[in-house]
Short mmCIF file of C-alpha atoms in Angstrom, two decimals:
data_model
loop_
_atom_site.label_atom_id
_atom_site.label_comp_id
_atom_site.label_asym_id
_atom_site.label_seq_id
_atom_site.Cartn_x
_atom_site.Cartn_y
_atom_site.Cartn_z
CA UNK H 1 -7.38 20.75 15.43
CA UNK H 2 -4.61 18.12 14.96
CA UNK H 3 -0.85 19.81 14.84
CA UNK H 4 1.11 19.13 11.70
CA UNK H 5 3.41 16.57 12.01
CA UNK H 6 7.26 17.04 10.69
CA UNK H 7 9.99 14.58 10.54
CA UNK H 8 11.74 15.49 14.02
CA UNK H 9 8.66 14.64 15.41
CA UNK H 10 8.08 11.15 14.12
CA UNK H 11 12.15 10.41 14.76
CA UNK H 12 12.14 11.65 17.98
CA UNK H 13 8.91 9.70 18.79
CA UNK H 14 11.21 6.57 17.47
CA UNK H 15 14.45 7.46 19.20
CA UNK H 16 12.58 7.44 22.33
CA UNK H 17 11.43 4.34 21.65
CA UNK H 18 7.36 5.14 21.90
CA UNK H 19 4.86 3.52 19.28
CA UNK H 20 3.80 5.06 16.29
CA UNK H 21 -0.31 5.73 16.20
CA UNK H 22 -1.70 4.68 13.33
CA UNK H 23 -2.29 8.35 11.98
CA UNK H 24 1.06 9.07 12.39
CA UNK H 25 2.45 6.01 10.24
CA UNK H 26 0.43 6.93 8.06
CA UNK H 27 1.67 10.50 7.58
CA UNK H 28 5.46 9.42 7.39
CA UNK H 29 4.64 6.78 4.55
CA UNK H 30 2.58 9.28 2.93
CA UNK H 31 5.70 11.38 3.00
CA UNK H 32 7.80 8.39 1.10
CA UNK H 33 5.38 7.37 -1.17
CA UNK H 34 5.52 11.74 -2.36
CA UNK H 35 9.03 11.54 -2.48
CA UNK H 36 9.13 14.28 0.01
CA UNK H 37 11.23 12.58 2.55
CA UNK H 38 15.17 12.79 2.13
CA UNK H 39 17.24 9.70 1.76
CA UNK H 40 18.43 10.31 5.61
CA UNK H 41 15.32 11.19 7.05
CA UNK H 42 14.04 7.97 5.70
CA UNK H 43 17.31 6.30 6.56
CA UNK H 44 16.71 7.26 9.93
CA UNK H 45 12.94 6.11 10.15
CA UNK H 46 13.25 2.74 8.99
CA UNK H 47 16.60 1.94 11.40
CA UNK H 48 14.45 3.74 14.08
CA UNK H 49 11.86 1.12 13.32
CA UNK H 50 13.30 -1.80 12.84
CA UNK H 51 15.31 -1.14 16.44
CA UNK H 52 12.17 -0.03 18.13
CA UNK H 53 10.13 -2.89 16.85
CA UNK H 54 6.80 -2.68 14.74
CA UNK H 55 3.79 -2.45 15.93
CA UNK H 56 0.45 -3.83 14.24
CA UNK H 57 -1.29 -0.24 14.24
CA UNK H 58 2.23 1.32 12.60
CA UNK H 59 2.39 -2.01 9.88
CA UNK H 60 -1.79 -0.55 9.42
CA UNK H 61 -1.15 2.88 8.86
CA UNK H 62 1.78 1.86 6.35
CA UNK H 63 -0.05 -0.15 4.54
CA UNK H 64 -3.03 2.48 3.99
CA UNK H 65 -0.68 4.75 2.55
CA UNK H 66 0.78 2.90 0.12
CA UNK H 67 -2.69 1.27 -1.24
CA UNK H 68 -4.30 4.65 -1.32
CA UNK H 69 -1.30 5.96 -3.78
CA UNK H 70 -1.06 2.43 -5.52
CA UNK H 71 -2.66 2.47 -9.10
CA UNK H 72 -5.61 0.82 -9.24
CA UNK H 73 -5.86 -3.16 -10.60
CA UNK H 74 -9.17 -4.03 -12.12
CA UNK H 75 -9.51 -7.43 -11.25
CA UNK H 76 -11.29 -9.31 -9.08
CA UNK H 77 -10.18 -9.50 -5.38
CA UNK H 78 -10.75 -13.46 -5.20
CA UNK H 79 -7.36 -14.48 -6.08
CA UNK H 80 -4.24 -15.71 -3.95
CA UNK H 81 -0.95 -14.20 -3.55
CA UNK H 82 1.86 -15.98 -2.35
CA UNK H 83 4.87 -14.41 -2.06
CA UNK H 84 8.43 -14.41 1.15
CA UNK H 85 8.98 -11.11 3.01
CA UNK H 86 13.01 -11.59 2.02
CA UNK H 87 15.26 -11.13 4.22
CA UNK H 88 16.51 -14.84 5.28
CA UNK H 89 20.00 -13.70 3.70
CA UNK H 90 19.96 -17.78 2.00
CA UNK H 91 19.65 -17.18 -1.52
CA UNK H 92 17.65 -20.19 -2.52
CA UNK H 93 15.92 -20.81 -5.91
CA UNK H 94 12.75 -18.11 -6.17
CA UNK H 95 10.44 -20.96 -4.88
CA UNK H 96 6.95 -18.99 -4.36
CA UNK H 97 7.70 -17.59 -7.82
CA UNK H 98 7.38 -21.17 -9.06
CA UNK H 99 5.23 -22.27 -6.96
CA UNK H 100 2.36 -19.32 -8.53
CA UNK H 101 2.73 -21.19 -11.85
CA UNK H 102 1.96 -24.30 -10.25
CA UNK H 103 -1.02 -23.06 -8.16
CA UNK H 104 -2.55 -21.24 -11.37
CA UNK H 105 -2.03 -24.57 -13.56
CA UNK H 106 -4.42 -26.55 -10.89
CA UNK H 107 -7.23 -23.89 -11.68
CA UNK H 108 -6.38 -21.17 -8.81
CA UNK H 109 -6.01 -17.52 -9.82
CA UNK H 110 -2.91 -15.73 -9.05
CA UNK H 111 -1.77 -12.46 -8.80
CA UNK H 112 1.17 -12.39 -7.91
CA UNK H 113 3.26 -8.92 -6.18
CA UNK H 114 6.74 -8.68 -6.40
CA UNK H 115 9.72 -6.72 -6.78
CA UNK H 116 13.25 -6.76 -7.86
CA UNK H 117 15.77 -8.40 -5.54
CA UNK H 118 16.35 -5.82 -2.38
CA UNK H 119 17.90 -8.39 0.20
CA UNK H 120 18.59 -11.37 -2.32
CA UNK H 121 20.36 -12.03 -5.51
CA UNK H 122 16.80 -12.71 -7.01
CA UNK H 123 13.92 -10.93 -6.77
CA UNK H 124 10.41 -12.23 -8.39
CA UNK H 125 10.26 -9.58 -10.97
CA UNK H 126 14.42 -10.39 -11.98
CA UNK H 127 13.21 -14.27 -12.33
CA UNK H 128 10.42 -13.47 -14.32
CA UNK H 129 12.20 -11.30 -16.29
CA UNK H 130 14.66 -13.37 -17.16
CA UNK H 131 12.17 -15.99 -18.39
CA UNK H 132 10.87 -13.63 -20.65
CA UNK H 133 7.77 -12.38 -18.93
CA UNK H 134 6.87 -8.25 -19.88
CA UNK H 135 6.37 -6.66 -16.31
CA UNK H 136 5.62 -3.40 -17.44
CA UNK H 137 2.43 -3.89 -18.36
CA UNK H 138 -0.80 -1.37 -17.97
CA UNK H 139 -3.27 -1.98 -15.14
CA UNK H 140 -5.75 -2.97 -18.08
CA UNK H 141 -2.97 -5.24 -19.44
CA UNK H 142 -2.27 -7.12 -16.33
CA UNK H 143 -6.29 -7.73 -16.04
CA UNK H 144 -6.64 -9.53 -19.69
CA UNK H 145 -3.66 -11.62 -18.77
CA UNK H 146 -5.36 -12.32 -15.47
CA UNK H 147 -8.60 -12.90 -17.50
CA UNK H 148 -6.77 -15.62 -20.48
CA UNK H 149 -4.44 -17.41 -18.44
CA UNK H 150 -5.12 -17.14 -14.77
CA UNK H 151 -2.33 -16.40 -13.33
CA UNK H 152 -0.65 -11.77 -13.32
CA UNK H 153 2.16 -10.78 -12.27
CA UNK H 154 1.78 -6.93 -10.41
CA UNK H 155 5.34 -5.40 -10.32
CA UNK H 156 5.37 -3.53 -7.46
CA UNK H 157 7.53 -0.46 -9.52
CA UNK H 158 4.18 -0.41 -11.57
CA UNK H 159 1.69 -0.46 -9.07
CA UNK H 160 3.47 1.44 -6.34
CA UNK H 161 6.12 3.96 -8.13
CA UNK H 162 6.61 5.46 -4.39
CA UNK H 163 8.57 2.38 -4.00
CA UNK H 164 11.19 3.84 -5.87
CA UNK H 165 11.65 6.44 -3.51
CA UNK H 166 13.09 3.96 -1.08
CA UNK H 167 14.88 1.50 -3.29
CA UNK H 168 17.79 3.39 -2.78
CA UNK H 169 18.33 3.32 0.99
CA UNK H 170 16.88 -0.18 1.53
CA UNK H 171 19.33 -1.02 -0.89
CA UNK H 172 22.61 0.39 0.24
CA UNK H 173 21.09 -0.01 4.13
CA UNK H 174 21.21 -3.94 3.35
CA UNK H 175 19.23 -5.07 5.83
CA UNK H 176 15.49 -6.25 6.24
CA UNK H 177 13.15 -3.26 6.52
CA UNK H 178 9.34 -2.80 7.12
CA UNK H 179 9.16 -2.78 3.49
CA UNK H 180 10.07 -6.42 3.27
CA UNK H 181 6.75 -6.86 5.20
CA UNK H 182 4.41 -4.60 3.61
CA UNK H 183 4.57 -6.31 -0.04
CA UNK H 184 3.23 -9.06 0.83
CA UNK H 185 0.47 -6.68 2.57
CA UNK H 186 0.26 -4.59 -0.38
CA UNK H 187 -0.65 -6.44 -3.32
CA UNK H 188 -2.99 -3.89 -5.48
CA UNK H 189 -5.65 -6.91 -6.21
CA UNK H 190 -6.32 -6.74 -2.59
CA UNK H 191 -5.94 -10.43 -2.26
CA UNK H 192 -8.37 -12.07 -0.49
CA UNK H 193 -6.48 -15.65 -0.16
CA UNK H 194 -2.61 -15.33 1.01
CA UNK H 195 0.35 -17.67 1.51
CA UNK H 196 3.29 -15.64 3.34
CA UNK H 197 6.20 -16.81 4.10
CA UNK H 198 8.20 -14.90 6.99
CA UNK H 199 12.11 -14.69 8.04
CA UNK H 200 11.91 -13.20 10.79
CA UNK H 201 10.11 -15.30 13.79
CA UNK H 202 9.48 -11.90 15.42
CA UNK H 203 7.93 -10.31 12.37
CA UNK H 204 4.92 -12.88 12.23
CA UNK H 205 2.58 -11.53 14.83
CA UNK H 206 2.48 -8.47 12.96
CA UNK H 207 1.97 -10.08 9.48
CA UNK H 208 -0.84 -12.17 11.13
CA UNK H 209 -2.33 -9.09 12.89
CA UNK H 210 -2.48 -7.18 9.84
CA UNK H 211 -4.28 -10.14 8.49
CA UNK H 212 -6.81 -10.23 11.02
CA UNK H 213 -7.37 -6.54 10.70
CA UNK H 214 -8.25 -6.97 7.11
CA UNK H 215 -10.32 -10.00 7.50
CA UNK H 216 -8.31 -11.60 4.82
CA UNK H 217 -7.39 -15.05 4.89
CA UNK H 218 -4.12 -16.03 5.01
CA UNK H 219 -1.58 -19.00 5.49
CA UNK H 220 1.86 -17.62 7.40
CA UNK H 221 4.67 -19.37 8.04
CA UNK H 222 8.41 -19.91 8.78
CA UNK H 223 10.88 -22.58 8.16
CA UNK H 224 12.77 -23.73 11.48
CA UNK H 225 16.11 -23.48 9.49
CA UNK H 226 15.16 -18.96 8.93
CA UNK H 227 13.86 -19.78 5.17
CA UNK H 228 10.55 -17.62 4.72
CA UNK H 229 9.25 -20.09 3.15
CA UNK H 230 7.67 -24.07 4.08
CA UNK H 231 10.78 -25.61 4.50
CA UNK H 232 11.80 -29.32 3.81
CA UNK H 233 15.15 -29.36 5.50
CA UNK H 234 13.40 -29.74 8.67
CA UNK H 235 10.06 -28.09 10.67
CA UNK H 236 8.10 -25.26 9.68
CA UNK H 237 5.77 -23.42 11.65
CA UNK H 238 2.04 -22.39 9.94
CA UNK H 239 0.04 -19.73 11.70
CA UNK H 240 -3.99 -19.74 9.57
CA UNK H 241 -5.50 -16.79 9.60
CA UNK H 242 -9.31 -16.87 9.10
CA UNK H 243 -12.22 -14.33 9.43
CA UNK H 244 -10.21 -13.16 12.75
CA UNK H 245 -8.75 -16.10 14.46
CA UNK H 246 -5.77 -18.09 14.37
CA UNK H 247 -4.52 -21.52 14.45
CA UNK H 248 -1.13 -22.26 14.94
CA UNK H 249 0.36 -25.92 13.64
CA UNK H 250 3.77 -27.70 13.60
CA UNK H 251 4.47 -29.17 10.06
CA UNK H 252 7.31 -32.15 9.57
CA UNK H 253 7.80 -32.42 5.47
CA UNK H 254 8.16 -36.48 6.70
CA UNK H 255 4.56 -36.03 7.58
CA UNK H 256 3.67 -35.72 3.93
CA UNK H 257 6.21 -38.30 2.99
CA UNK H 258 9.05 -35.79 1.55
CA UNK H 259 12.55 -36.42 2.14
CA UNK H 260 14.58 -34.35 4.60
CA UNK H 261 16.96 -31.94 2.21
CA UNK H 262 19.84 -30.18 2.77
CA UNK H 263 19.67 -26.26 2.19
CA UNK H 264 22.81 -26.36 0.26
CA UNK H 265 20.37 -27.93 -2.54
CA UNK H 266 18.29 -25.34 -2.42
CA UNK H 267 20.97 -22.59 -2.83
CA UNK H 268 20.25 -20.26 -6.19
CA UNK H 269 22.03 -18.10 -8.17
CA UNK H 270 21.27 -15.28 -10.56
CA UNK H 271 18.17 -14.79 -12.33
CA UNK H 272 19.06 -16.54 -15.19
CA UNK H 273 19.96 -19.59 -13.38
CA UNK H 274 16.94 -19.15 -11.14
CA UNK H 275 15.10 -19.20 -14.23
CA UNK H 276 16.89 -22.26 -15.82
CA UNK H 277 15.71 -23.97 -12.02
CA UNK H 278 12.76 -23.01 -12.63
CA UNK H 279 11.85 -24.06 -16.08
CA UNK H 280 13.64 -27.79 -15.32
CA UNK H 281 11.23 -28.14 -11.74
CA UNK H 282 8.50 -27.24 -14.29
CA UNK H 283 9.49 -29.65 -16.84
CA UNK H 284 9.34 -32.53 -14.55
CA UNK H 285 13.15 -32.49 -12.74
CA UNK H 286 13.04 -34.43 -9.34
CA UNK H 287 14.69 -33.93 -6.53
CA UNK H 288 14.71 -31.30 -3.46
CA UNK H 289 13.47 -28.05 -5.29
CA UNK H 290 10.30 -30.25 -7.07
CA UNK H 291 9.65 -30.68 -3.17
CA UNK H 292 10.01 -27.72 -1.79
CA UNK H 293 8.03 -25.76 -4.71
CA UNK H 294 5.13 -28.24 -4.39
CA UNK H 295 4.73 -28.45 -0.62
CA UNK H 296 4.53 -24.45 -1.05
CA UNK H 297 2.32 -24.75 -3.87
CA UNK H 298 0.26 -26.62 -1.39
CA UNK H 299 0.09 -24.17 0.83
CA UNK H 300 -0.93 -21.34 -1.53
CA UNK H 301 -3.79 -24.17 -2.40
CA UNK H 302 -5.08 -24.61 1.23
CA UNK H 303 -5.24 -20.67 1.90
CA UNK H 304 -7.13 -20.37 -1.15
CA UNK H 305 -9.59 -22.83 -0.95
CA UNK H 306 -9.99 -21.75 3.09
CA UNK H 307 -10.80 -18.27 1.80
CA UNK H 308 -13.82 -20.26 0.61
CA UNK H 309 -14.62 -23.01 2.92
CA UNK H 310 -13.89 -21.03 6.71
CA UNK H 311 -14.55 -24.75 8.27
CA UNK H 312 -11.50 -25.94 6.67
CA UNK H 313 -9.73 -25.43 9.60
CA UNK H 314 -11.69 -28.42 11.14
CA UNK H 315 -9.69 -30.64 8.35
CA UNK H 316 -6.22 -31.44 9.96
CA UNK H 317 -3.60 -29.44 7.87
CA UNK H 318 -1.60 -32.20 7.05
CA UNK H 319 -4.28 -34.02 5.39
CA UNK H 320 -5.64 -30.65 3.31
CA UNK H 321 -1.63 -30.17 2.39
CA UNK H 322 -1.33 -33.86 1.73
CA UNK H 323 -4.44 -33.68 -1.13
CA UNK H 324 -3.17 -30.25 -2.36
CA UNK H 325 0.37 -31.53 -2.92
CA UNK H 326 -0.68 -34.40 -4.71
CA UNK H 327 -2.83 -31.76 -7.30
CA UNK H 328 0.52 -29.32 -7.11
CA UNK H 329 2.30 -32.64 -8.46
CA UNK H 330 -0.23 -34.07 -11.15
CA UNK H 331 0.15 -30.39 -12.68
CA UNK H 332 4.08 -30.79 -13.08
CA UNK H 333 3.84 -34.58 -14.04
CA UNK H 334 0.68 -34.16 -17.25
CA UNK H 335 2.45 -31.20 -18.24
CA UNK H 336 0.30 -28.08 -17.59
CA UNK H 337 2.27 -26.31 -15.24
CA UNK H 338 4.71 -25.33 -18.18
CA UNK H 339 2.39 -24.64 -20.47
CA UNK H 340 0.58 -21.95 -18.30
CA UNK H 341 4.58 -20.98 -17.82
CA UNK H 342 4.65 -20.44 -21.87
CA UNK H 343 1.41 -19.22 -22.23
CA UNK H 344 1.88 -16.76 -19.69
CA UNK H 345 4.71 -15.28 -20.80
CA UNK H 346 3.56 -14.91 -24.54
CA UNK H 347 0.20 -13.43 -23.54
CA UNK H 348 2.14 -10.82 -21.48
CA UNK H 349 4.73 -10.22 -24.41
CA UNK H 350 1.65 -10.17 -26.90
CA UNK H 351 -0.16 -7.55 -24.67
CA UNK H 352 3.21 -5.54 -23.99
CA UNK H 353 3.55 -5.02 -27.94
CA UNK H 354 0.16 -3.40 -27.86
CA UNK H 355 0.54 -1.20 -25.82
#
């Protein structure tokens, strides 16, 4: 018979720097997702973490917990999420948020998972919001928008309300946590295709083992400059993730002929002027967000169609990125990237009134 487990043991476990099993992580996230942790006893497991270092089999066990008490999406898993753990302290424009638009306009399905801001001034669901887009919608609801667009936004304070029970201690801890990992792990579509971009260089080989676990496929990477996202301010680094291995590439925005930027162009603000950013990138504005968005939204394009096509990986990257960018950018230029922005966002508010 396995002995309960209790709070001093799983700190003490931490403070002495051991490993989590995976049936202990998930017991403690089971605990947060109940609300039956305190805000110091989780306080004290997610510093105990984050100075002990996550393991793959602790990142597993998380996960399980929260999907098992998510509420169930009915929609189909063969969709893409893209989406930034947070956490690279930057504050530029919500780029993957665009980017989703972008990616559903060329004829991918997104569903989207995202939260309000917990490390940034500008969270997915605060841009969204601020466009106008109804997040609380019904599991049912977020399917039919799913279904007459193609493109969903899940709000992770819909799909997972044990979130709440840590909002406040991320938030007044300040720093990246293990949650900034597990929403991109967590999306309640079960994504099968995945663009994730990381912060933290040291965070990847758990993102990518978590990957491999699931036998998901998944595009991860990390701009050189700490964005968690493809940067164009200098070199990124891509780790693909398909049906268990991994291929790791360089990528040089110069290769696909885009300019070398400056972060301070990329810099955001509020949501509001997020949003503003946003709906001008969509409208056709050049300049260094249009390239950043669309060499993400090419990303988001390869992972998807590599979820398909495993011997993608025989294609050089560059030249898959190159063809998806130019798609990304023929769906801003003819004007259907902001009209699946409009129709989105009326859909959603049509659906939210019926509720």
């Amino acid at each position: 018979m396995i002995n309960p487990l209790s709070w001093p043991d799983i700190l003490s476990t931490l403070l002495e720097r051991r490993d989590l099993s995976v049936y202990e992580s998930t017991w403690a996230m089971r605990q947060v997702m109940r609300g039956d942790a305190t805000d110091a006893q989780l306080a004290g497991f997610l510093v105990g973490l984050r100075s002990k270092g996550e393991t793959v089999d602790e990142v597993v066990g998380f996960r399980d917990a929260i999907l098992e008490a998510a509420v169930p999406l009915p929609v189909s898993s063969d969709v893409l999420d893209i989406v930034g753990t947070g956490g690279d302290r930057i504050g530029t424009v919500n780029v993957s948020t665009t980017a989703s638009v972008i990616i559903s306009a060329v004829g991918v399905p997104v569903v989207k998972h995202g939260n309000r801001a917990a490390s940034s001034s500008s969270g997915s669901s605060d841009v969204l919001s601020a466009l106008g887009l109804a997040l609380t919608l019904d599991p049912q609801s977020v399917a039919a928008t799913l279904e007459r667009t193609g493109i969903a936004f899940a709000w992770a304070g819909a799909f997972h309300p044990g979130f709440r029970n840590a909002a406040t201690v991320r938030s007044e801890l300040g720093v990246p946590t293990v949650f900034n990992m597990l929403g991109p792990l967590c999306n309640p579509a079960r994504a099968e295709a995945n663009a994730v971009g990381v912060a933290h260089l040291d965070r990847v080989p758990l993102i990518t083992g978590v990957f491999r676990t699931r036998g998901a496929t998944a595009l991860v990477f990390r701009g050189d400059d700490g964005l968690d996202e493809l940067t164009t301010t200098g070199h990124s680094r891509i780790w693909e993730v398909t049906r268990g291995d991994i291929h790791e590439h360089d990528l040089d925005p110069r290769d696909l002929d885009i300019p070398l930027s400056d972060i301070s162009e990329l810099i955001g603000g509020d949501p509001h002027h997020n949003a503003r950013v946003l709906r001008e990138t969509l409208d056709g504005k050049k300049g260094a967000v249009r390239d950043i968005v669309l060499l993400n939204a090419a990303a988001g394009i390869v992972a998807y169609e590599l979820s398909h096509d495993a011997s993608q990986t025989q294609v050089p990257i560059v030249e898959r990125l190159r063809h998806a960018y130019a798609r990304a950018a023929e769906a801003i230029d003819d004007g259907r990237a902001l009209r699946r922005l409009d129709e989105w966002i009326s859909v959603s508010q049509e659906l939210a009134a019926g509720q």
